[in-house]
Every structure is written in C-alpha cells, then in structure tokens.
Coordinates of C-alpha atoms in Angstrom, one line a residue:
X1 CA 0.0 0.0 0.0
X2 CA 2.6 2.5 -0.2
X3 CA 5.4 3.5 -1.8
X4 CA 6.6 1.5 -4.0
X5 CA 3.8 -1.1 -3.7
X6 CA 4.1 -2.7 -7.1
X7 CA 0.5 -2.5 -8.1
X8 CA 0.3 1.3 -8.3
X9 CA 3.4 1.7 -9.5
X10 CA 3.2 -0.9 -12.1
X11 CA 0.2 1.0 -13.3
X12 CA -0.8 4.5 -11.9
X13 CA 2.8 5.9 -11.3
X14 CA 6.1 5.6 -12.8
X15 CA 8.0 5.0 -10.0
X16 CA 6.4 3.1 -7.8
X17 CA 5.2 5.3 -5.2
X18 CA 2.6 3.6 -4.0
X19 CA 2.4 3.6 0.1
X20 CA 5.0 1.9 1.3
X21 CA 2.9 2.3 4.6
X22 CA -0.5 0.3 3.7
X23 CA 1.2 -2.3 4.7
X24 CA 1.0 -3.5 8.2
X25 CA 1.0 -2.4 11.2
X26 CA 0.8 -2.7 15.2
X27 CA -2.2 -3.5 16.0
X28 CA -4.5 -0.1 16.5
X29 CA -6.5 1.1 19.5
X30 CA -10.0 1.2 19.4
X31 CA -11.5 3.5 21.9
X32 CA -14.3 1.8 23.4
X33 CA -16.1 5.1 23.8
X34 CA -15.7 5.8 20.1
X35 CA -18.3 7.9 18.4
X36 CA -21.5 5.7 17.2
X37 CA -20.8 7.6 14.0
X38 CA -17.8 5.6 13.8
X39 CA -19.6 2.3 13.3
X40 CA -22.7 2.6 12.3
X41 CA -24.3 2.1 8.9
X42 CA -24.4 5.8 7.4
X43 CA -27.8 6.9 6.3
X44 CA -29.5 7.2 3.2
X45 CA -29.1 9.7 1.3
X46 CA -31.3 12.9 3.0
X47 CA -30.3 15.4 5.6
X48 CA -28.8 17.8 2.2
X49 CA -27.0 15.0 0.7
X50 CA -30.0 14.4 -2.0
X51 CA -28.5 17.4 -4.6
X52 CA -25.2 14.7 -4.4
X53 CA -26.8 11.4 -4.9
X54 CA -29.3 12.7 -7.5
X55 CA -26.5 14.9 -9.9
X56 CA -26.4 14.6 -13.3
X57 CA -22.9 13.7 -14.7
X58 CA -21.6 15.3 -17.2
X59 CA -20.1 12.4 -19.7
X60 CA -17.3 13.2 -22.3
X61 CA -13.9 13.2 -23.4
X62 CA -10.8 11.7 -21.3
X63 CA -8.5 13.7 -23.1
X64 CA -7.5 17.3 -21.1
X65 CA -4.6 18.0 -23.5
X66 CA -2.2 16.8 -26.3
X67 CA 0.3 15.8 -24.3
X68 CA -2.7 13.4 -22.3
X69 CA -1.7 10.2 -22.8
X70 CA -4.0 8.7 -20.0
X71 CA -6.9 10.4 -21.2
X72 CA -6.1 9.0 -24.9
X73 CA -6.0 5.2 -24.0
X74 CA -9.2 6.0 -22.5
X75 CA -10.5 7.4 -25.8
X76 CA -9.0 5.2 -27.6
X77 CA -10.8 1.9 -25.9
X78 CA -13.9 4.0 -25.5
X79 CA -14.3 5.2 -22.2
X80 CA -15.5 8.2 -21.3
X81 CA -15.0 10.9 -17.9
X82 CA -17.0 13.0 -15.7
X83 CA -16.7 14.7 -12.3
X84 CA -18.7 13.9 -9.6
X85 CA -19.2 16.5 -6.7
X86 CA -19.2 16.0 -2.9
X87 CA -19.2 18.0 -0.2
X88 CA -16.1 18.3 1.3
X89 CA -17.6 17.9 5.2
X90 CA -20.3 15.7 5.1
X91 CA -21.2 16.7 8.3
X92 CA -21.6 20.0 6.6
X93 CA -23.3 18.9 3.4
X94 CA -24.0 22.5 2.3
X95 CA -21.0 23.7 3.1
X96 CA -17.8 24.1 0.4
X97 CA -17.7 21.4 -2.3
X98 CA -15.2 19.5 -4.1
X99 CA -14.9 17.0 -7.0
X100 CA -13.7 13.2 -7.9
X101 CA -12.7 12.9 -11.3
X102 CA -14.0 9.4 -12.6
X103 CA -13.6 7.4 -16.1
X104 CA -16.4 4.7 -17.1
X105 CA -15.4 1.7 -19.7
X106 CA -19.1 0.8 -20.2
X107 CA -20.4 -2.9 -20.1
X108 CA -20.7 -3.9 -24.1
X109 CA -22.4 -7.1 -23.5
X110 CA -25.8 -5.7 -21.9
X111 CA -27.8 -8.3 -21.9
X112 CA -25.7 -9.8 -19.3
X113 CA -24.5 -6.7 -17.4
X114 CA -24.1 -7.2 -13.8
X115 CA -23.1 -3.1 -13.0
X116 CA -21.0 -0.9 -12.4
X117 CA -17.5 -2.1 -10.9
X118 CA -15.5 0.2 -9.1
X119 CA -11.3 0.1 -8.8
X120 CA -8.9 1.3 -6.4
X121 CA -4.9 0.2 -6.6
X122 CA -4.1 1.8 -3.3
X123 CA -1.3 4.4 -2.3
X124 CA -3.3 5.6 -0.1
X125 CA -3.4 8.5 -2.8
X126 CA -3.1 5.7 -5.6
X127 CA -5.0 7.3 -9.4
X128 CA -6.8 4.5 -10.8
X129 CA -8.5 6.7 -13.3
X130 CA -6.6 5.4 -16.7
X131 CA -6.8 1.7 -15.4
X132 CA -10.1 0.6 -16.8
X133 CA -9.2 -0.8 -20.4
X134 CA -6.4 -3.1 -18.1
X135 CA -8.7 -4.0 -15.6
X136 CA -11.3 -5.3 -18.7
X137 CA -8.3 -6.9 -19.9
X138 CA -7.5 -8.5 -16.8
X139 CA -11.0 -9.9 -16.5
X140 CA -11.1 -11.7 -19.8
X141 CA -14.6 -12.4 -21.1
X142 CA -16.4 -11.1 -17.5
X143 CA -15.3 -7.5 -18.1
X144 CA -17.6 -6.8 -21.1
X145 CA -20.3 -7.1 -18.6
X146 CA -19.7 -4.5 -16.0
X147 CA -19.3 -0.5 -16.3
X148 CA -15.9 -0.9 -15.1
X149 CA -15.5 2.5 -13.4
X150 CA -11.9 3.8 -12.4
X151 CA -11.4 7.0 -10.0
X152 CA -9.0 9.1 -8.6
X153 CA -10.1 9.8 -4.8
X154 CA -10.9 12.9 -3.3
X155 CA -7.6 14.9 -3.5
X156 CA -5.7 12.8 -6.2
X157 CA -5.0 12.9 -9.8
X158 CA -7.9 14.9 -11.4
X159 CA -9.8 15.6 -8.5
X160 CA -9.4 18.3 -6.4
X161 CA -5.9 19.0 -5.7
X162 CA -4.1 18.9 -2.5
X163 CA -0.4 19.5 -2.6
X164 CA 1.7 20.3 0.4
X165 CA 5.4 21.3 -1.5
X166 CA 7.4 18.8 0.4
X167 CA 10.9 18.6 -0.9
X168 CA 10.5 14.4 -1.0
X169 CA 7.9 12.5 -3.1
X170 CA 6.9 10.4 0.1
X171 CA 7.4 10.1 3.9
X172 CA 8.4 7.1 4.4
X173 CA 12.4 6.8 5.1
X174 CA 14.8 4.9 7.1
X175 CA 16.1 6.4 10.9
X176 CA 19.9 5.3 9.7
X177 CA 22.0 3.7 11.7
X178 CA 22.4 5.7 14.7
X179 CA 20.7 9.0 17.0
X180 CA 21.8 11.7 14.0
X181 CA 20.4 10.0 11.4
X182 CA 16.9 9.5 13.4
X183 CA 17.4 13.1 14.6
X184 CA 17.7 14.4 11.1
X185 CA 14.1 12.8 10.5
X186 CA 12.1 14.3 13.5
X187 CA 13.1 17.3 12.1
X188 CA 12.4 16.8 8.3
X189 CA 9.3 15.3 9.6
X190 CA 8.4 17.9 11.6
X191 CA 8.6 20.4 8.8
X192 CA 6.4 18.1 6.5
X193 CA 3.6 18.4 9.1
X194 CA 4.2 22.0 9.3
X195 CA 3.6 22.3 5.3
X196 CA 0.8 20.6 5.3
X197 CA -0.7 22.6 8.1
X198 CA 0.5 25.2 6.4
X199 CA -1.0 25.0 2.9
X200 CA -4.1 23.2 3.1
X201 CA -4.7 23.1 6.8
X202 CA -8.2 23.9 6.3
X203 CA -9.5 20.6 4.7
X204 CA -7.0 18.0 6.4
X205 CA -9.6 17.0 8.5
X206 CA -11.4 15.6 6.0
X207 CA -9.0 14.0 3.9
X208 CA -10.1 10.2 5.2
X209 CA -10.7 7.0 4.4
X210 CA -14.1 7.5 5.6
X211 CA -14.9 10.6 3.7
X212 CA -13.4 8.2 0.8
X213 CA -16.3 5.7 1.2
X214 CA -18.7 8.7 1.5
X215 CA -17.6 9.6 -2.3
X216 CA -18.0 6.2 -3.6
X217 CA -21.7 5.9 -2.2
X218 CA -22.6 8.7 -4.1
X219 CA -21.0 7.9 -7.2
X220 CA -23.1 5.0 -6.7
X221 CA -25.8 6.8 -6.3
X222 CA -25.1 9.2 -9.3
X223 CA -24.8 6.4 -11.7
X224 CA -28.2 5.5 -10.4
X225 CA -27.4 1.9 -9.2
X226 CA -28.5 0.7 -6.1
X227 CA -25.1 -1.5 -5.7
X228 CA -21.8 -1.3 -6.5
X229 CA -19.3 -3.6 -7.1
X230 CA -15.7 -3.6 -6.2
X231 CA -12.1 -4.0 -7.0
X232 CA -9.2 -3.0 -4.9
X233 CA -5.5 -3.7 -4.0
X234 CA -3.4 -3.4 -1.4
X235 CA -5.0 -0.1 0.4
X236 CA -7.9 -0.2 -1.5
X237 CA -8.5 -3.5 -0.3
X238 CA -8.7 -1.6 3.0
X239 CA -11.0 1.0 1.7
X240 CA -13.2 -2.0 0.3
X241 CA -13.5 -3.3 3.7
X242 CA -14.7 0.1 5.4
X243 CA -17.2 0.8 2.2
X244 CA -18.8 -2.5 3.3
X245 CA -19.2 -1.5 6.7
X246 CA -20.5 2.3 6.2
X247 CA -23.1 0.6 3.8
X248 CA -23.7 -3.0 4.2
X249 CA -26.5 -3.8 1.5
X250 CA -25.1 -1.3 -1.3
X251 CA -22.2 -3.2 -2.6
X252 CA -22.5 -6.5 -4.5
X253 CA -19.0 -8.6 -6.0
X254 CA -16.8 -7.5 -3.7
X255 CA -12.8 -8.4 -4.5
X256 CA -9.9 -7.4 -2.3
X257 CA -6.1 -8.0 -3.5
X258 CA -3.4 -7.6 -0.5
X259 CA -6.1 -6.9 2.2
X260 CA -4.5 -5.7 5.3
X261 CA -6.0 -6.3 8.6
X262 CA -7.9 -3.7 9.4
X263 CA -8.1 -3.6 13.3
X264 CA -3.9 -3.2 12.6
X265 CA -4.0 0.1 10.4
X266 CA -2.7 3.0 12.0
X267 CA 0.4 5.6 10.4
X268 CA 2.8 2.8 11.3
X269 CA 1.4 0.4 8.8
X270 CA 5.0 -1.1 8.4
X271 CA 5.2 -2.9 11.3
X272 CA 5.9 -6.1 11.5
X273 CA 6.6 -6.4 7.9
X274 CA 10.4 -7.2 8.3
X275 CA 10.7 -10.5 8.1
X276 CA 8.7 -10.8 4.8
X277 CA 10.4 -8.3 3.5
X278 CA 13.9 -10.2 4.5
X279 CA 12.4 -13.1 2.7
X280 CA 11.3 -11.3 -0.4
X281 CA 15.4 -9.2 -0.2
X282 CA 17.2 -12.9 0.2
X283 CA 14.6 -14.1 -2.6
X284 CA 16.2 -11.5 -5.1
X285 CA 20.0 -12.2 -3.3
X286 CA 19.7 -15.4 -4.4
X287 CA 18.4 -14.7 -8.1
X288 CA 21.1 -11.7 -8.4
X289 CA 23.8 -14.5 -7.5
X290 CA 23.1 -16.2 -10.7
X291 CA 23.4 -13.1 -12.4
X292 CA 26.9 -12.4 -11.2
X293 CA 28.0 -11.2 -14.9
X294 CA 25.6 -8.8 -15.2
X295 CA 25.1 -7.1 -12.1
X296 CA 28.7 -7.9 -10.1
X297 CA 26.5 -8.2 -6.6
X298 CA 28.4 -11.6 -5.7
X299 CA 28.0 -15.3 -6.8
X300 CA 26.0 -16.7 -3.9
X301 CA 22.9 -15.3 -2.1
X302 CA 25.2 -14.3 1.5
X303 CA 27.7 -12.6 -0.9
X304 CA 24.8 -10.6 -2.7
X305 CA 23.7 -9.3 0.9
X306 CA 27.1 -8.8 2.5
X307 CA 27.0 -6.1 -0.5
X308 CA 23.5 -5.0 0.6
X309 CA 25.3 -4.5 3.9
X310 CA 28.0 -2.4 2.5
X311 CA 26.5 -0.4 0.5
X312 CA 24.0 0.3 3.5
X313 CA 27.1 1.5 5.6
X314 CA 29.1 3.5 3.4
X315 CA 26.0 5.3 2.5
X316 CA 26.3 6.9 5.8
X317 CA 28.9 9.0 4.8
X318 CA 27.2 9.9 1.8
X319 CA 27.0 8.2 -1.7
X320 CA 26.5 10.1 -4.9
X321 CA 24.4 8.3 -7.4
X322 CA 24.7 9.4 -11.1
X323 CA 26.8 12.4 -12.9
X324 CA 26.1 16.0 -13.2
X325 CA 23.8 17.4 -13.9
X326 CA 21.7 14.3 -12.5
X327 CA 23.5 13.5 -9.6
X328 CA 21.9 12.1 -6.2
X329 CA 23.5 12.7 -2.7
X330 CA 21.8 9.9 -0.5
X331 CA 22.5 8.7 2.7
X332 CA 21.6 6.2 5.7
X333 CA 17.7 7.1 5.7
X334 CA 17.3 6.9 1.9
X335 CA 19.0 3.7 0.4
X336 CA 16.9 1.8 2.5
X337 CA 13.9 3.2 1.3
X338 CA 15.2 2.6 -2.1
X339 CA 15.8 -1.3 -1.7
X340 CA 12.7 -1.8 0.0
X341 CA 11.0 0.0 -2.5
X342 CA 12.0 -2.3 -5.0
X343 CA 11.4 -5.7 -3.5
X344 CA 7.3 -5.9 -3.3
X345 CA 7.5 -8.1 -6.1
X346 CA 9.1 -10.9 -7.4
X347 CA 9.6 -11.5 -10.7
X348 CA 12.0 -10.8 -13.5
X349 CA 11.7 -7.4 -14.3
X350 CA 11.0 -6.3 -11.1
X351 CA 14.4 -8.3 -9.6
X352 CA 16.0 -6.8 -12.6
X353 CA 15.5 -3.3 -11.4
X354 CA 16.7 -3.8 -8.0
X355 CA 19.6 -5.4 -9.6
X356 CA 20.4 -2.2 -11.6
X357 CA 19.9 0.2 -8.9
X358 CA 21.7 -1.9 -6.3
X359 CA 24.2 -2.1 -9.1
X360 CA 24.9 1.5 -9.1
X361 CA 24.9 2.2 -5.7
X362 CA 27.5 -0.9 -5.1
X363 CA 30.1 1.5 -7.7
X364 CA 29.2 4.4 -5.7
X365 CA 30.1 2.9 -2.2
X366 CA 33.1 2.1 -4.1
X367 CA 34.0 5.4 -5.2
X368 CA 33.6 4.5 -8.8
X369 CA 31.6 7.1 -11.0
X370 CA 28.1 5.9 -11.7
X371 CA 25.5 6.7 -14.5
X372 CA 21.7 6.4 -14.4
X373 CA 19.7 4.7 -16.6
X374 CA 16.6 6.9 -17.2
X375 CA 14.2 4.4 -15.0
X376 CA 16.4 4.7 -11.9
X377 CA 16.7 8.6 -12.3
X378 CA 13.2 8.5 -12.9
X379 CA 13.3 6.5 -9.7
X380 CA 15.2 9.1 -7.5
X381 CA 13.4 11.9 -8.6
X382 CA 10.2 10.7 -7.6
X383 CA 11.4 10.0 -4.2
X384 CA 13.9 12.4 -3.3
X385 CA 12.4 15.5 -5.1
X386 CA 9.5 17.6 -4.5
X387 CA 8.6 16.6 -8.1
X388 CA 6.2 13.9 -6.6
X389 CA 4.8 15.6 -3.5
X390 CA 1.1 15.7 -4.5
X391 CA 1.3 12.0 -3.9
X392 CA 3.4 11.8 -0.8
X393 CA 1.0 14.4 0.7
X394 CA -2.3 12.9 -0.1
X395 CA -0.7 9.6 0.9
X396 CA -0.2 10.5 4.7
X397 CA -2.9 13.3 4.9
X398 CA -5.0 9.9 4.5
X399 CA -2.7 7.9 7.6
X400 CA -2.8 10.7 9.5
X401 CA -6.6 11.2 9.0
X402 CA -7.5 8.3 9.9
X403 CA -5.7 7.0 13.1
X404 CA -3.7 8.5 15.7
X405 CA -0.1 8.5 16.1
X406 CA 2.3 8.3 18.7
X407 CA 3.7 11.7 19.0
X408 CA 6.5 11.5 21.7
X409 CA 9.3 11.0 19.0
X410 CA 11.4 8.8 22.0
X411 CA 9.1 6.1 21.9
X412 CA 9.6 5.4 18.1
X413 CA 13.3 5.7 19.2
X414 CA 13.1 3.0 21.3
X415 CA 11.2 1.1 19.0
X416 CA 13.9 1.3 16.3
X417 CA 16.9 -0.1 18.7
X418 CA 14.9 -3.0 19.8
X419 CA 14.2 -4.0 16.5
X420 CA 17.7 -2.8 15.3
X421 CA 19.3 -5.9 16.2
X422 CA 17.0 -8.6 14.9
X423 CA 15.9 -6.6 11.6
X424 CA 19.1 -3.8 11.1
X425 CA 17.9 -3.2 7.6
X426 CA 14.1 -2.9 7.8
X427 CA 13.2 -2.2 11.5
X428 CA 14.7 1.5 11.6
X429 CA 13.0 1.6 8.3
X430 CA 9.6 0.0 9.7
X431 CA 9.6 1.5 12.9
X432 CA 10.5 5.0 11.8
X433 CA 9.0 8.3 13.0
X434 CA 6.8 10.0 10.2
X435 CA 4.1 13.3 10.0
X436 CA 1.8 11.9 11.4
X437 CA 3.7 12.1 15.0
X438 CA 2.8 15.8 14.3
X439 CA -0.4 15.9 13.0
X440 CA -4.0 17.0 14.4
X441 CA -5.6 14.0 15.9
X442 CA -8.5 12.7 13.3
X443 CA -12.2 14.1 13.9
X444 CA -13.3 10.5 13.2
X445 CA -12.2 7.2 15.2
X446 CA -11.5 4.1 13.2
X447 CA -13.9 1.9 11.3
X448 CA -14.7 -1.5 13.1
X449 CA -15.5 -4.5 11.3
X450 CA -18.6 -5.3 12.3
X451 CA -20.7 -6.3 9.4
X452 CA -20.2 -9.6 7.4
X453 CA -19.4 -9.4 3.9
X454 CA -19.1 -12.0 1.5
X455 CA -16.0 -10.7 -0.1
X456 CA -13.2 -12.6 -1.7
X457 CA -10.0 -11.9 -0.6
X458 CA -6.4 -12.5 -2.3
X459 CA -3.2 -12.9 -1.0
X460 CA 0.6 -14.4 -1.5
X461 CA 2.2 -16.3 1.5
X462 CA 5.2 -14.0 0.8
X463 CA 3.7 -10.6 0.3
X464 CA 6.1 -7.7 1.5
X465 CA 3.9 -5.1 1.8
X466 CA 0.6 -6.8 3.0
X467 CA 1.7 -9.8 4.8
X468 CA -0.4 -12.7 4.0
X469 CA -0.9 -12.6 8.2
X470 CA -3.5 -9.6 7.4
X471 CA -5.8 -11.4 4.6
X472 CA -6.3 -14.3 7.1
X473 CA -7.2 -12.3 10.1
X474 CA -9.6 -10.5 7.9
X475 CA -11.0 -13.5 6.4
X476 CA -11.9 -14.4 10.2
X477 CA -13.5 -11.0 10.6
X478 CA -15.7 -11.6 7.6
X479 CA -17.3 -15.5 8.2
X480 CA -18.8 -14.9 4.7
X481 CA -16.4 -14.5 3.1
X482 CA -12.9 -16.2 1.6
X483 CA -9.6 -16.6 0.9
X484 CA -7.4 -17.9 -2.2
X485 CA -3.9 -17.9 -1.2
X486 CA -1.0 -18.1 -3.6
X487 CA 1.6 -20.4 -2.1
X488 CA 5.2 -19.2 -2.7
X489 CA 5.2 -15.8 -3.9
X490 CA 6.7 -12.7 -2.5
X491 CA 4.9 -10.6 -4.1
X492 CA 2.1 -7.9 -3.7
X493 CA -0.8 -7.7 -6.0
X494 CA -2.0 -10.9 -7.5
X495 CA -5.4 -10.9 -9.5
X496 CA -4.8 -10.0 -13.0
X497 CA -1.7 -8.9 -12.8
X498 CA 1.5 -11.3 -11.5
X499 CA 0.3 -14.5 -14.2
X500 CA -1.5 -16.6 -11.5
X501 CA -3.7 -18.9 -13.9
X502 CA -5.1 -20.5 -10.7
X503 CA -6.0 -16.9 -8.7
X504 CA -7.1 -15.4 -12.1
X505 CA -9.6 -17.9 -13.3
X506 CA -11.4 -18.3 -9.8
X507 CA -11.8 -14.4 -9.5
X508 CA -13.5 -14.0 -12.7
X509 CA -15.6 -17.1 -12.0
X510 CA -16.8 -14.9 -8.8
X511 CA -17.4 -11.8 -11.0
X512 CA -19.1 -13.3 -13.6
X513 CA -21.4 -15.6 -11.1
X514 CA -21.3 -13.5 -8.2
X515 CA -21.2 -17.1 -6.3
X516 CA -17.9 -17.6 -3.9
X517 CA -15.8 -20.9 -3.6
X518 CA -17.3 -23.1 -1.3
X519 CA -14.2 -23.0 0.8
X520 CA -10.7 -21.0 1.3
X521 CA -8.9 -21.8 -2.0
X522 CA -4.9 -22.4 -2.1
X523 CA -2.8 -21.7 -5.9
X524 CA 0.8 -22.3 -6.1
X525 CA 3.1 -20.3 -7.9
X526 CA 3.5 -21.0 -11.9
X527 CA 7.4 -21.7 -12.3
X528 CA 9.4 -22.1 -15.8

C-alpha cells in the first residue's frame, strides 16, 4: 500500500510510489467510547445530501490535452469521464464542495451486465482513473459485462488537488544507523507536518478513508445503481472493507487484493513487515547470485547481501548516485527506502531493477563514477524531489486522518533499537518516526468490522507489503467470506496482474457468477 507497492506503481505511477505504509501495522487502538458515527451504517441519502446522490454527470472526453496520454487510452478503448461532486464535510453537506474525477469503460455485453464495478490500486493516494481498459483486460470475457468505473479519490489525480510542496515524493524513510540519522528525521518530519498545516490546513480534516467511502456511495448513487461492485488492491482492499461496513447492503461482487487487517491500520502500517520483507530481499540475493555477470553483486545469495550491507554502511557517509547534472547525494535514511522500494514483487523485471539500482549504488560505495539509466533517475526523482509531492502528501494526509499516532518521538526511538538488532535493515526503516507524530488527531475514530461481507479476498504467503498474516485475520473477521492464497510468492498484487492462472480464473468465476468458492482456496506459484 505505499510507496513502491508494485501495483500502483506498475500502473498509476512511474515509480512506484505507492504507500509503502498500507502495509502493516501494530495492532490499533480502538476507543471503546468511540463515536456511534464511527460504526454505524451511514444513512440514506437525506439530511442535504439528496442534490449529491441525485446529480447529473456530465459524460465526455478523457482527453485534457495533447500531451494526455492517460486520457487517450481511454478514448481510444472507449471510455468516457466525468466529475462527480461531494461536499467536502459531510457533516456540513451545504458547506464548500469538491470533486472526484471518474472514467467509465461501459459494459458492451448488456444483456448480461451485472453493473457498475469500481477500482482502487491503493497508495493511499493511488489514481486508478486510466486503469479501466487493463482491468477489462485482466477480466477476460467477465469484463464486457460490468461499467468498469476507475477514480481518482478525493484529492488525487484529477480531482481536487491537494499538494503540500514537500521537498521528498513520500514520507516514508529509514532512521539510519544511529541517534543523528533519526534526529535528522524528526526534524524533516516535523517540517512536512508543518507544510501541510500550512498550505491546506483547512481541509485535512477531512482528507479520510471514511470521507473516501462517502464519495464512492454517491457515485453510486449518481450512476443511479442501487449496488456497486468492487475491486481493490493493497489499500484499497482496505478502503473495500470500510465501504462495506458504512453501507452494508449497497455493494455487491466485492474483491480485495493484498487486504490488510484492518483492526492493525494505523500511520505505522510497516510494522511487522520485516521478516517478509527479509524473505522477499534474500529471494532476489539469491536470483542476483546467478546473475553475477551482469550485475557484479556476488555469486551466492550471503555474498549478494554482504554487498547489501555495504552499501548500507558506506552510505552513511554519503554516496553520490549518477553524474552532473543528474547527480543524487543519499545517505543512511534513503538507500533503505530505495531497496525496500524495489522488492514488493518478485519476478523478473521487477528483480532486474533492483539489480540495476543496487548495481549503481555498489560502484558508488566504491567510489567509482556511476551513470543512471533513465528508470532509476526516474526512480530518484520521484522520491527524493519535490517533483512527486502531490502523492506523498495525499498519501499521509490519509494515515494521518485516519488514526492517531504516537507523538513522543522517543518512543519510536526506542522502538527502532529494539528492533535494530533482529531486523538492522528494515526495522529502523519500519519502525520509523513519520508526520503523522505531528499531526492534528483525526475528527473521526477508526472503522470496526462489524458487518459480514461475502467478499473474496487475495493474497501471497510471501507478500512484503501486506503480509499474507492480514488477509487471514480478515478472512476471520468476515465469516462470509474467503480466501485464495497463492503459495510461494513474494509478491504484492495478484489478481490479474502477477500470471497466476489459478488466482485469475477463480476471481473471474466470482465476478461473472457472483457465487464464492465453497471453501478458502490455495494456488501455487506458476514456475518455468
């Protein structure tokens, strides 16, 4: 779910910023005097919400320019856009609006069509406007029969804007490996907080998960459907599982790729993800080892992460990735973000690009002069620029604005050096102080699972962002539902996307029926 979650980037974003935080998490407290509000069903439209559910939308091209090349695969496979409005306090309906850009692949086999299917590839702050004609694709001969309908949520892409002009692409770093390094990120931290509160401080509060779910009701509503089906990964698979709780009875096919569990999301979504992420890092030593020739990393797996391990430590004196006049300084905080980025999936052209950049940085710990292939400065510039900041802000204004953080920044301090020993690489990384430490507590407590929901839930034993750990604690939460697990894979996303015949075949049987397996399923991963 976060930055470099594989889905999103794979699809909504060059570089694989996709919330390297939806991942998992300690579990959350639940106030036991939260607000009713917090877990009840909400109500039907009414109360000055009617003007929202009952809009017209305004259909028509994708295309906002020549240099559009999302809106012209729309065109191009026939989808149209619109914008829907919604108030942005729900609790002040009349109060100032916004909008949520949408797109809409209609269904072309009509006599059959089941509705409208909404999609969401995470982030949080993940676009999944332009993914429509790949999500058809992805569905084989089920997708001609739903209005597959792709939006960016309230405050990304196309929709109303919310950017707070941080000098980094994300929040999500490593403390280093000692007090200066973690210093140095309570104070960069600190200052993100302080821009956001800053430049958009009046509508933080309302930038939610929640508020989220509110929008997709009344696109529902807008298209005129009394259900909606849905589609999401990593995050979204989160924001699935509250939509089905705000409004039990309005969704229908419900599918949710990477599901997290949700009593265990809170800002510090990473945690407990090391040793998955360990597994998925030795998975790509070992694959590196046979490539020897082409990346120079070392010819077995141990000698591949003894050079992770260097390269980690030199960095603390500074390495400089690339040649003027796209050069990179990075240090102890930020090569470990940039390997863990990198390792949410596992197969060839994902390994291949960890092998490149690791590659690179190897030289540089070396003193050797380095050039950048276009990907990997592509790569840095997304996360170590401001050129990205849109998405790093929406991405924790969402974390933030949902749960509450710990804001003493000693206790995430001691969290780091216990976890320092077991997990050196990923638990400063994991365990890390972000924004959200400095952030107005949320007007809103969590969403509780309280409704059934016969979902079907995806997951792969080794995913490094989601651990499988989360799909089967929510698979308990929801009796109706189940589970297909993918034996084997360290990797994040499945359905429709990573090759699984098995995981693929049994999802679209679900989508076109609507009828779940009779039991918890189990796939193995396709090899050769």
């Amino acid at each position: 779910m976060t930055i470099l979650s594989s889905v999103t980037a794979r699809r909504a974003s060059a570089v694989g910023l996709a919330l390297v935080a939806c991942l998992t998490a300690t579990p959350a407290t639940f106030a036991s005097n939260a607000t009713p509000a917090a877990f009840a069903a909400e109500p039907t439209p009414g109360a000055g919400l009617d003007r929202y559910y009952q809009q017209r939308l305004d259909w028509g091209s994708c295309v906002l320019g020549p240099d559009d090349t999302t809106g012209r695969d729309l065109e191009k496979a026939g989808a149209q856009c619109a914008n829907v409005t919604v108030p942005l306090d729900y609790a002040d309906p009349r109060g100032r609006t916004i909008t949520v850009a949408m797109s809409r692949l209609k269904a072309t086999d009509t006599r059959r069509r089941v509705g409208p299917l909404l999609i969401n590839f995470g982030g949080p702050g993940g676009t999944a406007l332009g993914e429509p004609p790949a999500t058809r694709k992805a569905m084989k001969e089920v997708g001609a029969r739903y209005d597959i309908i792709g939006m960016d949520p309230r405050f990304v892409g196309r929709s109303t804007p919310l950017d707070c002009h941080w000098p980094v692409g994300h929040s999500v770093f490593s403390a280093g490996l000692g007090r200066a390094g973690f210093d140095r990120q309570v104070a960069l931290h600190k200052d993100l907080a302080a821009k956001c509160r800053a430049t958009n401080g009046s509508v933080l509060p309302h930038v939610t998960t929640r508020n989220t779910a509110r929008d997709m009701d009344v696109i529902r509503g807008a298209l005129g459907e009394r259900k909606l089906s849905y589609l999401g990964y990593s995050y979204g698979s989160y924001l699935g599982t509250v939509y089905t709780q705000m409004f039990p009875g309005r969704h229908d096919r419900v599918v949710l790729d990477g599901a997290p569990d949700p009593r265990r999301y809170t800002p510090r979504l990473m945690r407990g993800v090391e040793r998955e992420n360990e597994q998925a890092l030795a998975g790509w030593a070992g694959w590196a080892a046979k490539r020897h020739a082409t990346y120079g990393l070392g010819r077995t797996r141990d000698h591949v992460l003894a050079t992770v391990g260097r390269v980690i430590e030199a960095s603390a004196r500074g390495l400089t990735l690339g040649t003027a006049p796209d050069a990179f300084r990075v240090d102890d905080t930020q090569v470990p973000t940039l390997i863990f980025g990198g390792i949410s999936e596992d197969t060839d052209s994902a390994r291949a690009a960890v092998g490149e950049h690791l590659s690179v940085m190897a030289r540089a710990a070396q003193g050797q002069p380095t050039r950048l292939s276009p990907e990997f400065k592509e790569y840095l510039t997304a996360v170590l620029t401001g050129e990205e900041s849109p998405t790093g802000s929406v991405q924790t204004a969402i974390l933030c604005g949902d749960v509450a953080a710990p804001r003493d920044p000693e206790r995430y301090w001691r969290d780091i050096e216990r976890s320092r020993a077991a997990h050196p690489l990923f638990g400063p990384l994991t365990n890390n102080i972000g924004p959200c430490a400095f952030w107005d507590r949320p007007r809103e407590e969590p969403t509780q699972v309280r409704q059934d929901a016969p979902a079907l839930i995806v997951s792969a034993t080794g995913d490094p962002r989601t651990p499988h750990t989360g799909a089967v604690a929510l698979r308990g939460l929801l009796p109706g539902s189940r589970l297909i697990t993918l034996k084997g894979a360290n990797q994040h996303g499945v359905y429709g996307y990573y090759g699984s015949t098995c995981v693929d075949e049994q999802v679209n049987a679900y989508l076109a029926t609507g009828e779940l397996p009779a039991n918890d399923r189990t796939c193995v991963k396709q090899t050769g």
